[in-house]
mmCIF file of C-alpha atoms and ligand atoms in Angstrom:
data_model
loop_
_atom_site.group_PDB
_atom_site.id
_atom_site.type_symbol
_atom_site.label_atom_id
_atom_site.label_comp_id
_atom_site.label_asym_id
_atom_site.label_seq_id
_atom_site.Cartn_x
_atom_site.Cartn_y
_atom_site.Cartn_z
ATOM 1 C CA MET F 1 -2.302 11.082 12.340
ATOM 2 C CA GLN F 2 -3.992 11.742 9.606
ATOM 3 C CA ASN F 3 -3.507 7.538 8.666
ATOM 4 C CA ALA F 4 -4.839 6.860 12.284
ATOM 5 C CA LEU F 5 -7.621 9.190 11.361
ATOM 6 C CA ASN F 6 -8.535 8.445 8.180
ATOM 7 C CA LYS F 7 -8.531 4.610 9.395
ATOM 8 C CA GLN F 8 -10.685 5.198 11.976
ATOM 9 C CA ILE F 9 -12.998 6.872 9.378
ATOM 10 C CA ASN F 10 -12.714 3.210 7.295
ATOM 11 C CA ALA F 11 -12.978 1.239 11.147
ATOM 12 C CA GLU F 12 -16.244 3.734 11.895
ATOM 13 C CA LEU F 13 -17.913 2.335 8.793
ATOM 14 C CA LEU F 14 -17.176 -1.134 9.168
ATOM 15 C CA SER F 15 -18.640 -1.413 12.122
ATOM 16 C CA ALA F 16 -21.672 0.349 10.196
ATOM 17 C CA TYR F 17 -21.655 -2.719 7.710
ATOM 18 C CA LEU F 18 -21.369 -4.710 10.879
ATOM 19 C CA TYR F 19 -24.509 -3.754 11.791
ATOM 20 C CA LEU F 20 -26.575 -3.330 8.860
ATOM 21 C CA ALA F 21 -25.968 -6.606 8.560
ATOM 22 C CA MET F 22 -27.566 -8.419 11.753
ATOM 23 C CA SER F 23 -30.238 -6.033 10.976
ATOM 24 C CA LEU F 24 -31.449 -7.455 7.609
ATOM 25 C CA ASP F 25 -30.708 -11.204 9.235
ATOM 26 C CA ALA F 26 -32.781 -10.019 12.084
ATOM 27 C CA GLU F 27 -35.793 -8.277 9.389
ATOM 28 C CA ASN F 28 -34.615 -12.467 7.618
ATOM 29 C CA LYS F 29 -35.552 -13.706 11.159
ATOM 30 C CA ALA F 30 -38.795 -11.277 11.670
ATOM 31 C CA LEU F 31 -37.282 -9.997 14.707
ATOM 32 C CA LYS F 32 -38.714 -6.558 13.281
ATOM 33 C CA GLY F 33 -37.911 -4.971 17.106
ATOM 34 C CA VAL F 34 -34.287 -6.093 16.467
ATOM 35 C CA ALA F 35 -34.158 -5.068 13.107
ATOM 36 C CA ASN F 36 -34.638 -1.443 14.268
ATOM 37 C CA TRP F 37 -32.344 -1.443 16.767
ATOM 38 C CA PHE F 38 -29.252 -2.634 14.468
ATOM 39 C CA PHE F 39 -30.753 -0.395 12.542
ATOM 40 C CA ILE F 40 -30.450 2.442 14.398
ATOM 41 C CA GLN F 41 -26.883 1.325 15.466
ATOM 42 C CA TRP F 42 -25.738 1.543 11.636
ATOM 43 C CA LEU F 43 -26.594 5.638 11.047
ATOM 44 C CA GLU F 44 -25.043 5.897 14.557
ATOM 45 C CA GLU F 45 -21.891 4.818 12.870
ATOM 46 C CA GLN F 46 -21.992 6.665 9.628
ATOM 47 C CA ASP F 47 -22.693 9.945 12.571
ATOM 48 C CA HIS F 48 -19.165 8.720 13.541
ATOM 49 C CA SER F 49 -17.607 8.528 10.337
ATOM 50 C CA ARG F 50 -18.971 11.875 9.235
ATOM 51 C CA ILE F 51 -18.390 13.641 12.787
ATOM 52 C CA LEU F 52 -14.241 11.976 11.515
ATOM 53 C CA GLN F 53 -14.578 13.472 8.239
ATOM 54 C CA GLU F 54 -16.285 17.124 9.269
ATOM 55 C CA TYR F 55 -13.292 17.451 11.906
ATOM 56 C CA MET F 56 -10.718 16.446 9.161
ATOM 57 C CA ASN F 57 -11.630 18.427 6.324
ATOM 58 C CA ALA F 58 -12.195 21.615 9.051
ATOM 59 C CA ARG F 59 -8.300 21.028 9.493
ATOM 60 C CA GLY F 60 -7.472 20.882 6.146
ATOM 61 C CA ALA F 61 -7.153 17.389 6.295
ATOM 62 C CA LYS F 62 -7.340 14.890 3.268
ATOM 63 C CA VAL F 63 -10.232 12.003 3.591
ATOM 64 C CA LYS F 64 -8.942 8.996 2.149
ATOM 65 C CA LEU F 65 -11.318 6.454 1.922
ATOM 66 C CA SER F 66 -10.707 2.495 2.058
ATOM 67 C CA PRO F 67 -12.109 -0.754 0.726
ATOM 68 C CA ILE F 68 -14.835 -1.544 4.331
ATOM 69 C CA GLU F 69 -13.896 -5.619 4.837
ATOM 70 C CA ALA F 70 -17.364 -7.871 3.997
ATOM 71 C CA VAL F 71 -18.759 -8.804 7.491
ATOM 72 C CA PRO F 72 -21.262 -11.799 7.803
ATOM 73 C CA ASN F 73 -24.442 -11.726 6.613
ATOM 74 C CA GLU F 74 -26.035 -14.437 9.371
ATOM 75 C CA TRP F 75 -26.141 -15.252 13.007
ATOM 76 C CA ASN F 76 -27.089 -17.808 15.324
ATOM 77 C CA ASP F 77 -28.724 -16.470 16.754
ATOM 78 C CA VAL F 78 -29.562 -12.585 18.848
ATOM 79 C CA PHE F 79 -27.243 -13.651 22.168
ATOM 80 C CA GLU F 80 -24.448 -14.400 19.186
ATOM 81 C CA MET F 81 -25.335 -11.362 17.208
ATOM 82 C CA PHE F 82 -24.966 -9.778 20.609
ATOM 83 C CA ASP F 83 -22.232 -10.344 21.591
ATOM 84 C CA ASP F 84 -21.217 -10.348 18.419
ATOM 85 C CA ALA F 85 -21.665 -6.502 18.707
ATOM 86 C CA LEU F 86 -20.617 -6.160 22.181
ATOM 87 C CA ALA F 87 -16.402 -7.745 21.626
ATOM 88 C CA HIS F 88 -16.465 -5.172 18.722
ATOM 89 C CA GLU F 89 -17.587 -2.077 20.197
ATOM 90 C CA GLU F 90 -14.719 -2.967 22.627
ATOM 91 C CA ASN F 91 -12.046 -3.923 19.635
ATOM 92 C CA VAL F 92 -13.302 0.370 18.763
ATOM 93 C CA THR F 93 -12.821 1.733 21.747
ATOM 94 C CA GLU F 94 -9.383 -0.288 22.240
ATOM 95 C CA MET F 95 -9.067 1.650 18.598
ATOM 96 C CA ILE F 96 -9.834 4.904 20.457
ATOM 97 C CA LYS F 97 -8.324 4.722 22.766
ATOM 98 C CA ASN F 98 -4.860 4.497 21.153
ATOM 99 C CA LEU F 99 -5.475 7.196 18.414
ATOM 100 C CA ALA F 100 -6.250 9.495 22.157
ATOM 101 C CA LEU F 101 -2.004 8.307 22.817
ATOM 102 C CA LEU F 102 -1.127 9.110 19.845
ATOM 103 C CA ALA F 103 -2.477 12.565 20.147
ATOM 104 C CA ARG F 104 -1.716 13.955 23.203
ATOM 105 C CA ASN F 105 2.010 11.956 22.326
ATOM 106 C CA GLU F 106 2.110 14.135 19.375
ATOM 107 C CA GLY F 107 0.710 17.160 20.657
ATOM 108 C CA ASP F 108 -1.955 17.144 19.046
ATOM 109 C CA PHE F 109 -3.942 18.822 21.834
ATOM 110 C CA ALA F 110 -6.715 19.744 19.242
ATOM 111 C CA THR F 111 -7.904 16.038 18.141
ATOM 112 C CA LEU F 112 -7.927 15.000 21.651
ATOM 113 C CA SER F 113 -10.432 17.386 22.458
ATOM 114 C CA ARG F 114 -12.607 15.797 19.617
ATOM 115 C CA LEU F 115 -11.689 12.469 20.432
ATOM 116 C CA GLN F 116 -12.902 12.409 23.962
ATOM 117 C CA TRP F 117 -16.362 12.936 22.313
ATOM 118 C CA PHE F 118 -15.608 8.740 21.416
ATOM 119 C CA ILE F 119 -14.018 8.597 24.407
ATOM 120 C CA ASP F 120 -17.778 8.460 26.185
ATOM 121 C CA GLU F 121 -19.432 7.963 23.550
ATOM 122 C CA GLN F 122 -16.951 4.178 23.620
ATOM 123 C CA VAL F 123 -18.979 3.859 27.467
ATOM 124 C CA GLU F 124 -22.068 4.442 26.429
ATOM 125 C CA GLU F 125 -21.871 1.902 23.415
ATOM 126 C CA GLU F 126 -20.830 -0.929 25.223
ATOM 127 C CA GLN F 127 -22.875 0.167 27.928
ATOM 128 C CA SER F 128 -25.886 -0.635 25.655
ATOM 129 C CA VAL F 129 -24.826 -3.310 24.406
ATOM 130 C CA ILE F 130 -24.804 -4.719 28.377
ATOM 131 C CA ASP F 131 -27.829 -3.954 29.069
ATOM 132 C CA ALA F 132 -29.376 -5.102 25.740
ATOM 133 C CA LEU F 133 -27.526 -8.441 26.781
ATOM 134 C CA SER F 134 -29.314 -8.356 30.349
ATOM 135 C CA THR F 135 -32.181 -8.484 28.442
ATOM 136 C CA LEU F 136 -32.219 -11.155 26.555
ATOM 137 C CA ARG F 137 -30.815 -13.095 29.477
ATOM 138 C CA GLU F 138 -34.277 -11.985 31.342
ATOM 139 C CA MET F 139 -37.106 -12.409 28.872
ATOM 140 C CA PRO F 140 -38.101 -14.688 25.557
ATOM 141 C CA ILE F 141 -37.381 -13.075 22.571
ATOM 142 C CA TYR F 142 -41.200 -11.576 21.579
ATOM 143 C CA LEU F 143 -40.616 -8.926 24.414
ATOM 144 C CA PHE F 144 -37.050 -8.327 24.112
ATOM 145 C CA ASP F 145 -38.401 -7.727 20.768
ATOM 146 C CA GLN F 146 -40.825 -5.172 21.603
ATOM 147 C CA ILE F 147 -38.542 -2.813 23.520
ATOM 148 C CA MET F 148 -35.829 -2.814 20.001
ATOM 149 C CA ALA F 149 -38.325 -1.586 18.192
ATOM 150 C CA LYS F 150 -38.975 1.531 20.825
ATOM 151 C CA ARG F 151 -35.055 2.651 20.431
ATOM 152 C CA LYS F 152 -35.032 6.267 18.627
ATOM 153 C CA TYR F 153 -31.889 7.837 16.076
ATOM 154 C CA SER F 154 -31.256 10.786 17.324
ATOM 155 C CA GLN F 155 -28.133 12.487 15.468
ATOM 156 C CA ALA F 156 -25.081 12.392 17.475
ATOM 157 C CA PRO F 157 -24.720 16.160 19.143
ATOM 158 C CA PRO F 158 -21.507 16.747 17.217
ATOM 159 C CA LEU F 159 -22.992 16.584 13.882
ATOM 160 C CA LYS F 160 -26.126 18.567 14.640
ATOM 161 C CA LYS F 161 -26.490 23.003 13.290
ATOM 162 C CA GLU F 162 -27.613 25.292 14.207
ATOM 163 C CA ASP F 163 -30.063 27.139 11.414
HETATM 164 FE FE1 FEO P 201 -18.574 4.301 16.350
HETATM 165 FE FE2 FEO P 201 -20.009 1.380 17.632
HETATM 166 O O1 FEO P 201 -18.616 3.033 17.407
#
């Protein structure tokens, strides 16, 4: 389970890296709103990784950081960016499902309980990209960019600490 969680920590950091690349490419294409949307994704993915890091430390497990795969630096257009984001999230959903199956098979119910947050989060992750794609199909890019500019970051609830 420890190895599998370490792989997921890496996968979440890879997601962060991918979305940072998309944010930078959008900024380069003068789409500040889309850049903002993906920049928030980059922050959220770091939160996802941190939740697993904190969980492993709390359980006395050893977090091992490994190299992060290279990601593309350029997309043809915003459609391609969001299509890639959706394919990526579907892949992460599958990884989380496999982690949950492993935790269940090992009788590791504490990990299964922690993973429940990720299972729910993946539903939202996929939905937000699907929503962005349908909005994108309905309007000119400059209006879409204005909508994407409105997104605000808020830290993932499992990381929020009481004072
Ligand atoms: Fe960490 Fe976008 O899933």
